[in-house]
PDB file of C-alpha atoms in Angstrom:
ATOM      1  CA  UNK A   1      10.865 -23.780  70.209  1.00  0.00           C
ATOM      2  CA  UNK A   2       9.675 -20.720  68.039  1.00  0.00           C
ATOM      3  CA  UNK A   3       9.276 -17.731  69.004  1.00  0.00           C
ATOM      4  CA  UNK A   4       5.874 -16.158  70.551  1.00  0.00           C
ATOM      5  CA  UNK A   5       3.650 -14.899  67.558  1.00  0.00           C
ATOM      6  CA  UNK A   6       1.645 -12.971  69.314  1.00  0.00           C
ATOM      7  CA  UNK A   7      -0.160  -9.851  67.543  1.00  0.00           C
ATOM      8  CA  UNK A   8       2.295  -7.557  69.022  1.00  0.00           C
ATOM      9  CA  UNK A   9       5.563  -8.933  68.377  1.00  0.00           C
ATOM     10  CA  UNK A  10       7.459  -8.380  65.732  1.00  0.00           C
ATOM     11  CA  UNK A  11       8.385 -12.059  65.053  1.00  0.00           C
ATOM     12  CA  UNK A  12       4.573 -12.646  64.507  1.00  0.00           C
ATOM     13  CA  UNK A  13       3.969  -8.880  62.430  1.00  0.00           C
ATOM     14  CA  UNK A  14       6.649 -10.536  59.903  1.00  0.00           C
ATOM     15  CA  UNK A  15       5.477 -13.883  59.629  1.00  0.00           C
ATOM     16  CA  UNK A  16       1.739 -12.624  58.962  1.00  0.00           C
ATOM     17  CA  UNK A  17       3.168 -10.369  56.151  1.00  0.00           C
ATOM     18  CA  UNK A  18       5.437 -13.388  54.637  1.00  0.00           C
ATOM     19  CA  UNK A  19       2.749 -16.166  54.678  1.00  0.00           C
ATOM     20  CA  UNK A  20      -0.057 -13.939  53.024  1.00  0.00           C
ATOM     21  CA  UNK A  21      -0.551 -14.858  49.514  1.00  0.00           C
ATOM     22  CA  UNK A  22       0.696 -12.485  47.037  1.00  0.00           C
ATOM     23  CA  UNK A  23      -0.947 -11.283  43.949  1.00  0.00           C
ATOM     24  CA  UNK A  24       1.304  -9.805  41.648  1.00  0.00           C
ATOM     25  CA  UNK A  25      -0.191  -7.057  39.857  1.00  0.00           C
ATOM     26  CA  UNK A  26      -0.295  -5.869  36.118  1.00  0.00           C
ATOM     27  CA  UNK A  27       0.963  -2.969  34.706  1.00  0.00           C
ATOM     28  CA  UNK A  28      -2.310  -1.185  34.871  1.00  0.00           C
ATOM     29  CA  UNK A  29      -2.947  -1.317  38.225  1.00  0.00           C
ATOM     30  CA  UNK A  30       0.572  -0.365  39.601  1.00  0.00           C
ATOM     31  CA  UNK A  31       0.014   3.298  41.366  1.00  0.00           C
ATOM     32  CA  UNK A  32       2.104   5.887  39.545  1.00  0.00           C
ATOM     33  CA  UNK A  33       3.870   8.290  42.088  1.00  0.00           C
ATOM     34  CA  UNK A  34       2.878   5.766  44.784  1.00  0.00           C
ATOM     35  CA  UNK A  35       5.605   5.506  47.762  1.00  0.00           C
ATOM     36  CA  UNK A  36       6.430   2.444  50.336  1.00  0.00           C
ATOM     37  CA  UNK A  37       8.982   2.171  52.734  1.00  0.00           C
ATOM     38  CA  UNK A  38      10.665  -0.914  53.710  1.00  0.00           C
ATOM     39  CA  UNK A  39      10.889  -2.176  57.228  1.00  0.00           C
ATOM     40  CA  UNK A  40      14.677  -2.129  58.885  1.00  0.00           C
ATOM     41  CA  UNK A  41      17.034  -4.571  58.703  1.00  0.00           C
ATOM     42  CA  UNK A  42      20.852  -4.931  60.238  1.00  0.00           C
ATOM     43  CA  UNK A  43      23.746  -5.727  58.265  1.00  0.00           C
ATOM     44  CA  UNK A  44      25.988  -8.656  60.173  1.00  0.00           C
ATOM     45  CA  UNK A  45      29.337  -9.688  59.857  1.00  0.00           C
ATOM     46  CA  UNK A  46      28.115 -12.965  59.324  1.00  0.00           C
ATOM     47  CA  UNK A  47      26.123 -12.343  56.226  1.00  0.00           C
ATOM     48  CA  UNK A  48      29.170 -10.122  54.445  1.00  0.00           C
ATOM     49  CA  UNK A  49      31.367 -13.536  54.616  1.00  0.00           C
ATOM     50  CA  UNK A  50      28.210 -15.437  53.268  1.00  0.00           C
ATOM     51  CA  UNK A  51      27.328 -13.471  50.804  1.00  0.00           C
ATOM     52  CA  UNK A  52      31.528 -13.078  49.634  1.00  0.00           C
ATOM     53  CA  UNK A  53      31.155 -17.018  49.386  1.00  0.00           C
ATOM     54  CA  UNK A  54      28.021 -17.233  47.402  1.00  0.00           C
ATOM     55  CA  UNK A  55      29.183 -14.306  44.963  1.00  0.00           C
ATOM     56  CA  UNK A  56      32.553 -15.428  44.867  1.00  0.00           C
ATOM     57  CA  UNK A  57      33.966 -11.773  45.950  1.00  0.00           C
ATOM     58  CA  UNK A  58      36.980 -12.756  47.918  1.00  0.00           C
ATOM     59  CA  UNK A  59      39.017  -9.207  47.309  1.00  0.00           C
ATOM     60  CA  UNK A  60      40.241  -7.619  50.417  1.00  0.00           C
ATOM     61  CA  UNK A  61      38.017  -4.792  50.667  1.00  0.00           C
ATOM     62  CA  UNK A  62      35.429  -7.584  51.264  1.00  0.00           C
ATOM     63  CA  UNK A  63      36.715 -10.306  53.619  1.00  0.00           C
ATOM     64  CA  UNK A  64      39.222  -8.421  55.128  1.00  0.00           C
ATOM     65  CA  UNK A  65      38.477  -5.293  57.974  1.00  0.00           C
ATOM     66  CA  UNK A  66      40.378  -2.604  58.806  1.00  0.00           C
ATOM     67  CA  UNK A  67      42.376  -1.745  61.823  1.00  0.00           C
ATOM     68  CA  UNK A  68      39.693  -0.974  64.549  1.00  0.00           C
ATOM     69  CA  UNK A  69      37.043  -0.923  62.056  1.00  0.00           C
ATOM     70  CA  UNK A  70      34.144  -3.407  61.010  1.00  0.00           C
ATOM     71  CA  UNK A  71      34.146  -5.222  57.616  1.00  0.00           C
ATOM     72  CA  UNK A  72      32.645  -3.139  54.474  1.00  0.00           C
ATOM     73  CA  UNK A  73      29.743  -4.455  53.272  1.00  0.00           C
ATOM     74  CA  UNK A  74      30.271  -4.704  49.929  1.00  0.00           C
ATOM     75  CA  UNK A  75      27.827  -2.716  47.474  1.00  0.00           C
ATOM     76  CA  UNK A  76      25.899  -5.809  45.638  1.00  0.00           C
ATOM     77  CA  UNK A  77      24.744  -6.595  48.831  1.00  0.00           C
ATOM     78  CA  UNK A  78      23.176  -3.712  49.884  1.00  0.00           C
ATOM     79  CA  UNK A  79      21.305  -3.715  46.416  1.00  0.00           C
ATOM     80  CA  UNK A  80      20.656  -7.160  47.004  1.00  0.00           C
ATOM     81  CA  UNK A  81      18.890  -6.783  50.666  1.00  0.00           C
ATOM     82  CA  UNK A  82      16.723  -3.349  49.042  1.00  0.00           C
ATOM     83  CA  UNK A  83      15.494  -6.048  46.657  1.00  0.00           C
ATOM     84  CA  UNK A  84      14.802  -8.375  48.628  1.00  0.00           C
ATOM     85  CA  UNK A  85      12.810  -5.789  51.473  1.00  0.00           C
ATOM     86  CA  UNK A  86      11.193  -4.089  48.256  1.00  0.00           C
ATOM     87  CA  UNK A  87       9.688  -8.084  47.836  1.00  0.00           C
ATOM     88  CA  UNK A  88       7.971  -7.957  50.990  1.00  0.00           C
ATOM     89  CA  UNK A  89       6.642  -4.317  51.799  1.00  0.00           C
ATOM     90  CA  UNK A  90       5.611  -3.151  48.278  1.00  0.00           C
ATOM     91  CA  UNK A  91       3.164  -4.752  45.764  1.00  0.00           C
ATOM     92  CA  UNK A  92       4.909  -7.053  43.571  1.00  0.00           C
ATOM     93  CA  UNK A  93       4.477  -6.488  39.831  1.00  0.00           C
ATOM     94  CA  UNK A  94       4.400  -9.490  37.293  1.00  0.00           C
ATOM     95  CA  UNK A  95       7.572  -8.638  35.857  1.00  0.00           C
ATOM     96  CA  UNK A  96       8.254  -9.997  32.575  1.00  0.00           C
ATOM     97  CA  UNK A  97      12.367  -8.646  31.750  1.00  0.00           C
ATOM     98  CA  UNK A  98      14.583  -6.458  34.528  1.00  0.00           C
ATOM     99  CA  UNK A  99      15.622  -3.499  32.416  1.00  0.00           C
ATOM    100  CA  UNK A 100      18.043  -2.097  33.936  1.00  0.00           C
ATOM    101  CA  UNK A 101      19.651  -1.158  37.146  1.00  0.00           C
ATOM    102  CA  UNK A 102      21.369   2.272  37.629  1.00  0.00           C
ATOM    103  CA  UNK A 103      23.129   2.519  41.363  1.00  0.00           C
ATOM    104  CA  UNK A 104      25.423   4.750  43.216  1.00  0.00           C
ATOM    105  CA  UNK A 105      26.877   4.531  46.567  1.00  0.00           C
ATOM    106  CA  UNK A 106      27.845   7.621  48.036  1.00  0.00           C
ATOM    107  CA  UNK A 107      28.178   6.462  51.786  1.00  0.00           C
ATOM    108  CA  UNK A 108      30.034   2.965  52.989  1.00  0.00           C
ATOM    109  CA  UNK A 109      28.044   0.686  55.258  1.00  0.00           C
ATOM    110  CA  UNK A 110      29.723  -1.504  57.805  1.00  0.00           C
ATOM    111  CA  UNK A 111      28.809  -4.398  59.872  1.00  0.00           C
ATOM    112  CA  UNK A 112      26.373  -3.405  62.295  1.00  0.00           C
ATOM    113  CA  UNK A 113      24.751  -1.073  60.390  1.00  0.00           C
ATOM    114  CA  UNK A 114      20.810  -0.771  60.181  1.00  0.00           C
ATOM    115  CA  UNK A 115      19.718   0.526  56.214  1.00  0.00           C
ATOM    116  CA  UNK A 116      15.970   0.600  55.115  1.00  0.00           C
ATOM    117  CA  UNK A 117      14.950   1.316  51.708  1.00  0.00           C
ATOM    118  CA  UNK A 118      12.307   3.874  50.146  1.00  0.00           C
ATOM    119  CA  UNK A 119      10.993   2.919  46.763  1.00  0.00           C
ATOM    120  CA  UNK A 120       9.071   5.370  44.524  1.00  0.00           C
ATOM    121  CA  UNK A 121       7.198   4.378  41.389  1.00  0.00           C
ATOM    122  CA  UNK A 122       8.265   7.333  38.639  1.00  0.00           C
ATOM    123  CA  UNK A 123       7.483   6.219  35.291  1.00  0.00           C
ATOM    124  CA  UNK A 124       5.084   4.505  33.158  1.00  0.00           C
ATOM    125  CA  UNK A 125       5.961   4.264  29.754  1.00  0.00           C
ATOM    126  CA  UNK A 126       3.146   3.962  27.525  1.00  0.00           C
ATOM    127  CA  UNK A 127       2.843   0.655  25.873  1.00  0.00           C
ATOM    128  CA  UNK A 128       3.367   0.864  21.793  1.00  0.00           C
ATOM    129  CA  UNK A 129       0.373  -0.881  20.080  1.00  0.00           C
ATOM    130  CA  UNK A 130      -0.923  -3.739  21.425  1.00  0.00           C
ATOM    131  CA  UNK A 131       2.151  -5.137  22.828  1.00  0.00           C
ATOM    132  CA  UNK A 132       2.079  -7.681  25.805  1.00  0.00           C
ATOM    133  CA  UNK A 133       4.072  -5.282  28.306  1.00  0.00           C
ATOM    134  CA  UNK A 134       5.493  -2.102  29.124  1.00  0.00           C
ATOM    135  CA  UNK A 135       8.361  -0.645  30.844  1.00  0.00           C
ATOM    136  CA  UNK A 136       8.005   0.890  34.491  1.00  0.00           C
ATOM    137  CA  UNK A 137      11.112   2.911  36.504  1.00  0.00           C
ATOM    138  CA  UNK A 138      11.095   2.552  40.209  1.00  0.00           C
ATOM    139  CA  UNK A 139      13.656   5.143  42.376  1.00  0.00           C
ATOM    140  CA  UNK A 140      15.061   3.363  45.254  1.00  0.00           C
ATOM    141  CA  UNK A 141      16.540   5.245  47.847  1.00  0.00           C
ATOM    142  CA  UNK A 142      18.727   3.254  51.226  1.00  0.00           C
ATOM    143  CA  UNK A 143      19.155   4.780  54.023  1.00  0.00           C
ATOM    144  CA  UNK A 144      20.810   4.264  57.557  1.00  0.00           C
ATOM    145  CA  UNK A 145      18.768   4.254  60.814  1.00  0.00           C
ATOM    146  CA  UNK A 146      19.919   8.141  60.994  1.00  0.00           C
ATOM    147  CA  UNK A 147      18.343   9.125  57.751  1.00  0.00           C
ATOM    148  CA  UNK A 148      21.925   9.497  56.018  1.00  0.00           C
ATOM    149  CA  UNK A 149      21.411   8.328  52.397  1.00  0.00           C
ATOM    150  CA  UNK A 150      24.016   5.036  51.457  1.00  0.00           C
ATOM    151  CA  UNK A 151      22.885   4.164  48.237  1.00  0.00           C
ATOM    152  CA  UNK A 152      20.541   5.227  45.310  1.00  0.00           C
ATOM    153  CA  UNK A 153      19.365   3.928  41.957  1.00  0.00           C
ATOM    154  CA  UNK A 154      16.770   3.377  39.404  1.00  0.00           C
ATOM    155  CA  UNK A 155      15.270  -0.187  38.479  1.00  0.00           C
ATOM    156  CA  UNK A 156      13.822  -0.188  35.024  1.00  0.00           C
ATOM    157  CA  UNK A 157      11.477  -3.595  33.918  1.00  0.00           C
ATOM    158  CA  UNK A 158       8.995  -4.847  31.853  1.00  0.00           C
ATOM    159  CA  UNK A 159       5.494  -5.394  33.573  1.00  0.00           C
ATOM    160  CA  UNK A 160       2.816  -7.753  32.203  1.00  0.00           C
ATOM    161  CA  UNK A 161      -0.667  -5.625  30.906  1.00  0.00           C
ATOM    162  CA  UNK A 162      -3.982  -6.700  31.260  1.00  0.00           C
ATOM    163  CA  UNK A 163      -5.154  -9.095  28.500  1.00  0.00           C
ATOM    164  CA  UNK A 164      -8.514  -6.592  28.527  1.00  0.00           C
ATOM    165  CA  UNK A 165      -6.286  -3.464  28.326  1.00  0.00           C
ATOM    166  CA  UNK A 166      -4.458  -4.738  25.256  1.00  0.00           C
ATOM    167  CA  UNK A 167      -7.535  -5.796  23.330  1.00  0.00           C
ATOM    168  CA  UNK A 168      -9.016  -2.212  24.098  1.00  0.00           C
ATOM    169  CA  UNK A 169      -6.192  -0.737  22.476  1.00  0.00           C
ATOM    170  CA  UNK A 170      -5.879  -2.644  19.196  1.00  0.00           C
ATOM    171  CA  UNK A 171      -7.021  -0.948  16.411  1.00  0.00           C
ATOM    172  CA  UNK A 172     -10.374  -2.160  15.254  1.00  0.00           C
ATOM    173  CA  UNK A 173     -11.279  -4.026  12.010  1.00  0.00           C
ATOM    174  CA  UNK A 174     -12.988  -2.636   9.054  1.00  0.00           C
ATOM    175  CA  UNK A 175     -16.189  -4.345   8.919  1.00  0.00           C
ATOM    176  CA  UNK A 176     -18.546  -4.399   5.726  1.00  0.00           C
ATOM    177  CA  UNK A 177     -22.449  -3.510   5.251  1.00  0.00           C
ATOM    178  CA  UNK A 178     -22.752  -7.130   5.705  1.00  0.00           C
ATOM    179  CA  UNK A 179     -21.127  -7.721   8.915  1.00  0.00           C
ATOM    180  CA  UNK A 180     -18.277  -9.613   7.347  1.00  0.00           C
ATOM    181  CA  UNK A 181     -14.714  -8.570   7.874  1.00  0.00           C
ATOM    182  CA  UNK A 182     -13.904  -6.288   4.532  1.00  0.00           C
ATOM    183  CA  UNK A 183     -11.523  -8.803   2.198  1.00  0.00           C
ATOM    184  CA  UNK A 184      -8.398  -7.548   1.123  1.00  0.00           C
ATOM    185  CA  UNK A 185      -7.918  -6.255  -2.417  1.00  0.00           C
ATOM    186  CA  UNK A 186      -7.245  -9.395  -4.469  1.00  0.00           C
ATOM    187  CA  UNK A 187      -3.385  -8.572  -6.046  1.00  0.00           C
ATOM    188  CA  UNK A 188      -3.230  -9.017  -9.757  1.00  0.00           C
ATOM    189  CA  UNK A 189      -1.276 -11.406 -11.352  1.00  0.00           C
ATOM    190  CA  UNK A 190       1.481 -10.734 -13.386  1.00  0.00           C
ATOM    191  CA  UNK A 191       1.782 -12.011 -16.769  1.00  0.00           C
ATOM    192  CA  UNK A 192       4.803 -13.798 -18.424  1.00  0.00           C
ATOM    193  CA  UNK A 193       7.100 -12.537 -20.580  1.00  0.00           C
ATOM    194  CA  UNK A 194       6.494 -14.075 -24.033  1.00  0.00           C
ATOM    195  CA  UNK A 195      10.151 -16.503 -23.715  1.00  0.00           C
ATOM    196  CA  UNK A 196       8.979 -17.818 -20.480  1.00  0.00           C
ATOM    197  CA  UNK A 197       7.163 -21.900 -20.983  1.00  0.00           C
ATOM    198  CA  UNK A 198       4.072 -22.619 -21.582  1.00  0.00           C
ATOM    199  CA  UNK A 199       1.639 -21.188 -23.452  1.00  0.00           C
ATOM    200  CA  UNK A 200       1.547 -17.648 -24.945  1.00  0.00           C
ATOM    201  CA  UNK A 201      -0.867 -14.978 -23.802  1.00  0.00           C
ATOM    202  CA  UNK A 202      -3.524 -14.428 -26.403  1.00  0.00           C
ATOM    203  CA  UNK A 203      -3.322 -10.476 -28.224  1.00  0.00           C
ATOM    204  CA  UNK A 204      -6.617  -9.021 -27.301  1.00  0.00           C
ATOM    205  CA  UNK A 205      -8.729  -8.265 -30.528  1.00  0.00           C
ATOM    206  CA  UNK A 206      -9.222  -4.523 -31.529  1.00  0.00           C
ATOM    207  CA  UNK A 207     -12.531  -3.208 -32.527  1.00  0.00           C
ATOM    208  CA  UNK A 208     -12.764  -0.764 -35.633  1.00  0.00           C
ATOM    209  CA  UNK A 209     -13.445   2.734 -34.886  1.00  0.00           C
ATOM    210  CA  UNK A 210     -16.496   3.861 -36.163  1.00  0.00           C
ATOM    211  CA  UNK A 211     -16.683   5.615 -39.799  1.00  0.00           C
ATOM    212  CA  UNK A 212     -17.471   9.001 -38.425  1.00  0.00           C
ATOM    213  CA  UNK A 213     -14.865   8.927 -36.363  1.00  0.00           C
ATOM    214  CA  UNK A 214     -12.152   8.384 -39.348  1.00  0.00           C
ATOM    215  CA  UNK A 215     -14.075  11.459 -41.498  1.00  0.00           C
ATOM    216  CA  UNK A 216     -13.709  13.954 -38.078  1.00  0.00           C
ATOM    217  CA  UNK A 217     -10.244  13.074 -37.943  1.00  0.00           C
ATOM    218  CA  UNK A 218      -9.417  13.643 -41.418  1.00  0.00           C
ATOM    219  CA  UNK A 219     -11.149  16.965 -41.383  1.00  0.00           C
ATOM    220  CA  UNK A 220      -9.561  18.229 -38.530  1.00  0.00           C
ATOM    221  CA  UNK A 221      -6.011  16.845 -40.034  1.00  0.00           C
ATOM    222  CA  UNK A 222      -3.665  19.799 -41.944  1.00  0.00           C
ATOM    223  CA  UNK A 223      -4.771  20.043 -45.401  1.00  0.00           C
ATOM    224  CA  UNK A 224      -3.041  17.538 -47.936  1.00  0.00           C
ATOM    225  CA  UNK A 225      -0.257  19.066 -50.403  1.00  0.00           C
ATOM    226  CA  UNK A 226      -0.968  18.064 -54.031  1.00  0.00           C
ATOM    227  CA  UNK A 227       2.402  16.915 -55.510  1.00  0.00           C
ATOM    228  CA  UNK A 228       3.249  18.350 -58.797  1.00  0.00           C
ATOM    229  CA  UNK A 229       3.966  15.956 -61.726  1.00  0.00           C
ATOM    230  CA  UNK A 230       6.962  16.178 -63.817  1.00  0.00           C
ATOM    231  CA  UNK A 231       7.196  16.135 -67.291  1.00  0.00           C
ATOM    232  CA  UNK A 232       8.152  13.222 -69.353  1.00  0.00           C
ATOM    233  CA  UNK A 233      11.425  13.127 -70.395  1.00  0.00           C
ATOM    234  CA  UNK A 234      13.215  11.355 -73.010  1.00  0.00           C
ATOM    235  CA  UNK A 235      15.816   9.084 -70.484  1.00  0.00           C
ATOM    236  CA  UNK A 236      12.580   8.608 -68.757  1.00  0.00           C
ATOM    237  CA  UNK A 237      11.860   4.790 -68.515  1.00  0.00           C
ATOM    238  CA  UNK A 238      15.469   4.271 -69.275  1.00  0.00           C
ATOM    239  CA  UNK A 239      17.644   1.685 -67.072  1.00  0.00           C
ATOM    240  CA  UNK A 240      20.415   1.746 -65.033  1.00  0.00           C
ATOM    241  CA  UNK A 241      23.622   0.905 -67.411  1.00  0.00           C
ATOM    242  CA  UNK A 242      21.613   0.947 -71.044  1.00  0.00           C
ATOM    243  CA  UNK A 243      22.311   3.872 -73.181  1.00  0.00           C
ATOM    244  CA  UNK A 244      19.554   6.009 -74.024  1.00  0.00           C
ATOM    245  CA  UNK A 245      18.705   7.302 -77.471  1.00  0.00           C
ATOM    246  CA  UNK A 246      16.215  10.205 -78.449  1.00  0.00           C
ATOM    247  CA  UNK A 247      13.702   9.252 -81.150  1.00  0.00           C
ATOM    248  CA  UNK A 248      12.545  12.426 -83.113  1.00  0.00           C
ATOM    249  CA  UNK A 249       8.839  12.260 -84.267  1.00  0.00           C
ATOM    250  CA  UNK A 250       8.592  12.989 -87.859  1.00  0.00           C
ATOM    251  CA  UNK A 251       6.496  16.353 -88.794  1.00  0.00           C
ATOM    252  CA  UNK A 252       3.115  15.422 -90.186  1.00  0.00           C
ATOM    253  CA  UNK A 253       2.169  17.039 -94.050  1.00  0.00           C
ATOM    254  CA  UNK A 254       0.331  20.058 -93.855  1.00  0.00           C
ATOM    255  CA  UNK A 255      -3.545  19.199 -95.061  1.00  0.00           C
ATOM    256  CA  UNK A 256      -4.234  20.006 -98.562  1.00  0.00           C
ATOM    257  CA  UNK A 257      -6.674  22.849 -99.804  1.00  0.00           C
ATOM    258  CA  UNK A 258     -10.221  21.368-100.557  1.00  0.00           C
ATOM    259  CA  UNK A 259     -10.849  22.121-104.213  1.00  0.00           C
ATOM    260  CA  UNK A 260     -12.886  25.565-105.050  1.00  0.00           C
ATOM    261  CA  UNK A 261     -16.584  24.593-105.769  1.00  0.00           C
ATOM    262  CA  UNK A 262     -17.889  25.999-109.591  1.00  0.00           C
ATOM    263  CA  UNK A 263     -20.206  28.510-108.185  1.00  0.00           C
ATOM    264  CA  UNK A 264     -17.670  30.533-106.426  1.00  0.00           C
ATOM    265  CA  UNK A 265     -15.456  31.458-109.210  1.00  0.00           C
ATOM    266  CA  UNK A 266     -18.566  32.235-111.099  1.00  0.00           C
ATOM    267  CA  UNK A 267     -19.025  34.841-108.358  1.00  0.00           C
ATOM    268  CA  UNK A 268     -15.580  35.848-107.893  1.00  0.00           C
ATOM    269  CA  UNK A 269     -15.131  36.902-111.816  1.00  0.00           C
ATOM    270  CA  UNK A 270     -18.402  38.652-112.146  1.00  0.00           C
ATOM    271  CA  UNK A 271     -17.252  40.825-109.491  1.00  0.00           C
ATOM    272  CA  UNK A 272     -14.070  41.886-110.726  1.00  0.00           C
ATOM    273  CA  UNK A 273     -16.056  42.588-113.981  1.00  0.00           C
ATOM    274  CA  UNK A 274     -17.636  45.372-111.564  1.00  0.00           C
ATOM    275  CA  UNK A 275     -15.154  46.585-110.060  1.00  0.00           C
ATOM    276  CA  UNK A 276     -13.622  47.364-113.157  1.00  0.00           C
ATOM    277  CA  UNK A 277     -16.543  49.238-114.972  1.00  0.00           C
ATOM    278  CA  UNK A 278     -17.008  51.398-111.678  1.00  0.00           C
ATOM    279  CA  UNK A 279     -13.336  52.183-112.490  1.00  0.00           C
ATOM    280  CA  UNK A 280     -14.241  53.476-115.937  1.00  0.00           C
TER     281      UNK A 280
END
C-alpha cells in the first residue's frame, strides 16, 4: 500500500514536484545570480555498497569501515546525489555539452549523514556570433544538516539559445536599391600562360597616338646633336685585307692669255710717245 499523499506530507510534497512536467529552459531565460536550495537527503549504508557496485569502486576506503566508525561515503557520490537534487529543485536548462566539473571535498561524510546542496548561477558567457549555444557556470555548494560545508565545485555546460535570439544577433545582409540581396563581386578570370593548350589569347590592337601628340613630345625632348662629318680619306672605301694605293690627281695647265686686241696697242704706244715728249 503507498503511502498517504496528502497535501501535508512529505511523501505527497515530493511526488507533486516529481510528476510535474518539466520545461527545460534556454540559455536566455536562465536567471543570472539566481539561487535554489535543494531539499535534504540522508546518506545510507545501503546506498555506499550500491553505488561501490555500480561504479565498480571496491578499494577499502569504500567498502570497508573503520573501527567504531560508519563507512565513508565516497566523494563521486556525494557529487552524484547534488546532481541529482539540483534535477529536481532548480530549473533544468537544455544542456547541450557538460563542460566541466571542478570539486573539492574538504569535510568526509559518513553513513548517516544528512547533506543538502545550494546551487548558484555565476556566469553567462556571451555567445560568439550566431552560434547555437553558450557556456553557463553554476557554484554548487553541499552541506551537512549543521551548516558545515562537505563539498564544493563549479559545473561549467553548454545551454541551448533561443532560435529568435540567434537570428537577432546575426549580422544583417546588404540589401540593394532594388530589394535584392547585393551580388558578390564577380572574380576575374585568369588567363593562360601562352604554353598552356588550346588556343592563344589574341594581342589587343594599339591605336596610333595622335600627330600632335608626337610634335609636343619632340619639342619638349633635349635638343638633337648634329654629328660632324669626316673628311674623305684616301683608305676610305678600302677593304679589309686589300692593299690600298693613293692615286695623285694630275695638276691641270694654267689657262692661256687671250690675245691683245689691235686697238689697245694702238693706245698703249701713243702714250709712251707722251710720256716721252713731257720728258723733253
Amino acid at each position: 500500500m503507498w503511502p498517504s499523499s496528502a497535501p501535508g506530507s512529505r511523501f505527497g510534497e515530493s511526488r507533486r514536484a516529481i510528476l510535474r512536467p518539466i520545461e527545460p529552459l534556454s540559455f536566455d531565460d536562465l536567471p543570472l545570480g539566481g539561487e535554489w536550495t535543494t531539499r535534504r537527503r540522508t546518506i545510507s549504508d545501503s546506498e555506499i555498497a550500491l553505488f561501490a557496485g555500480i561504479s565498480g569502486d571496491f578499494s577499502p576506503l569504500s567498502i570497508e569501515s573503520g573501527h567504531g566508525q560508519a563507512r565513508l561515503a565516497p566523494p563521486t557520490l556525494i557529487v552524484a546525489v547534488a546532481v541529482g537534487l539540483g534535477t529536481i529543485d532548480m530549473p533544468v536548462p537544455q544542456v547541450e555539452e557538460w563542460e566541466w566539473l571542478n570539486w573539492k571535498f574538504p569535510r568526509p561524510i559518513h553513513a548517516g549523514d544528512t547533506i543538502y546542496a545550494r546551487w548558484t548561477l555565476t556566469q553567462k558567457r556571451p555567445p560568439v556570433g550566431g552560434a547555437a549555444t553558450s557556456i553557463v557556470v553554476w557554484r554548487v555548494d553541499v552541506h551537512t544538516a549543521d551548516g558545515a560545508l562537505c563539498a564544493e565545485g563549479e559545473v561549467g555546460a553548454k545551454v541551448r539559445r533561443l532560435a529568435g535570439a540567434r537570428d537577432r544577433e546575426r549580422p544583417a545582409e546588404p540589401v540593394a536599391a532594388s530589394g535584392a540581396v547585393a551580388a558578390a563581386p564577380r572574380r576575374r578570370r585568369r588567363r593562360r600562360p601562352a604554353g598552356s593548350n588550346g588556343p592563344l589569347p589574341e594581342t589587343p590592337a594599339i591605336a596610333a597616338p595622335p600627330a600632335s601628340t608626337v610634335k609636343q613630345e619632340r619639342a619638349s625632348s633635349a635638343p638633337r646633336r648634329r654629328r660632324r662629318r669626316r673628311p674623305a680619306s684616301p683608305t676610305a672605301g678600302a677593304r679589309d685585307g686589300e692593299p690600298v694605293t693613293a692615286t695623285m690627281a694630275k695638276p691641270e695647265p694654267p689657262p692661256a692669255a687671250a690675245p691683245a686686241s689691235s686697238g689697245s696697242a694702238e693706245r698703249g704706244g701713243l702714250s709712251r710717245v707722251i710720256r716721252r715728249l713731257r720728258r723733253s
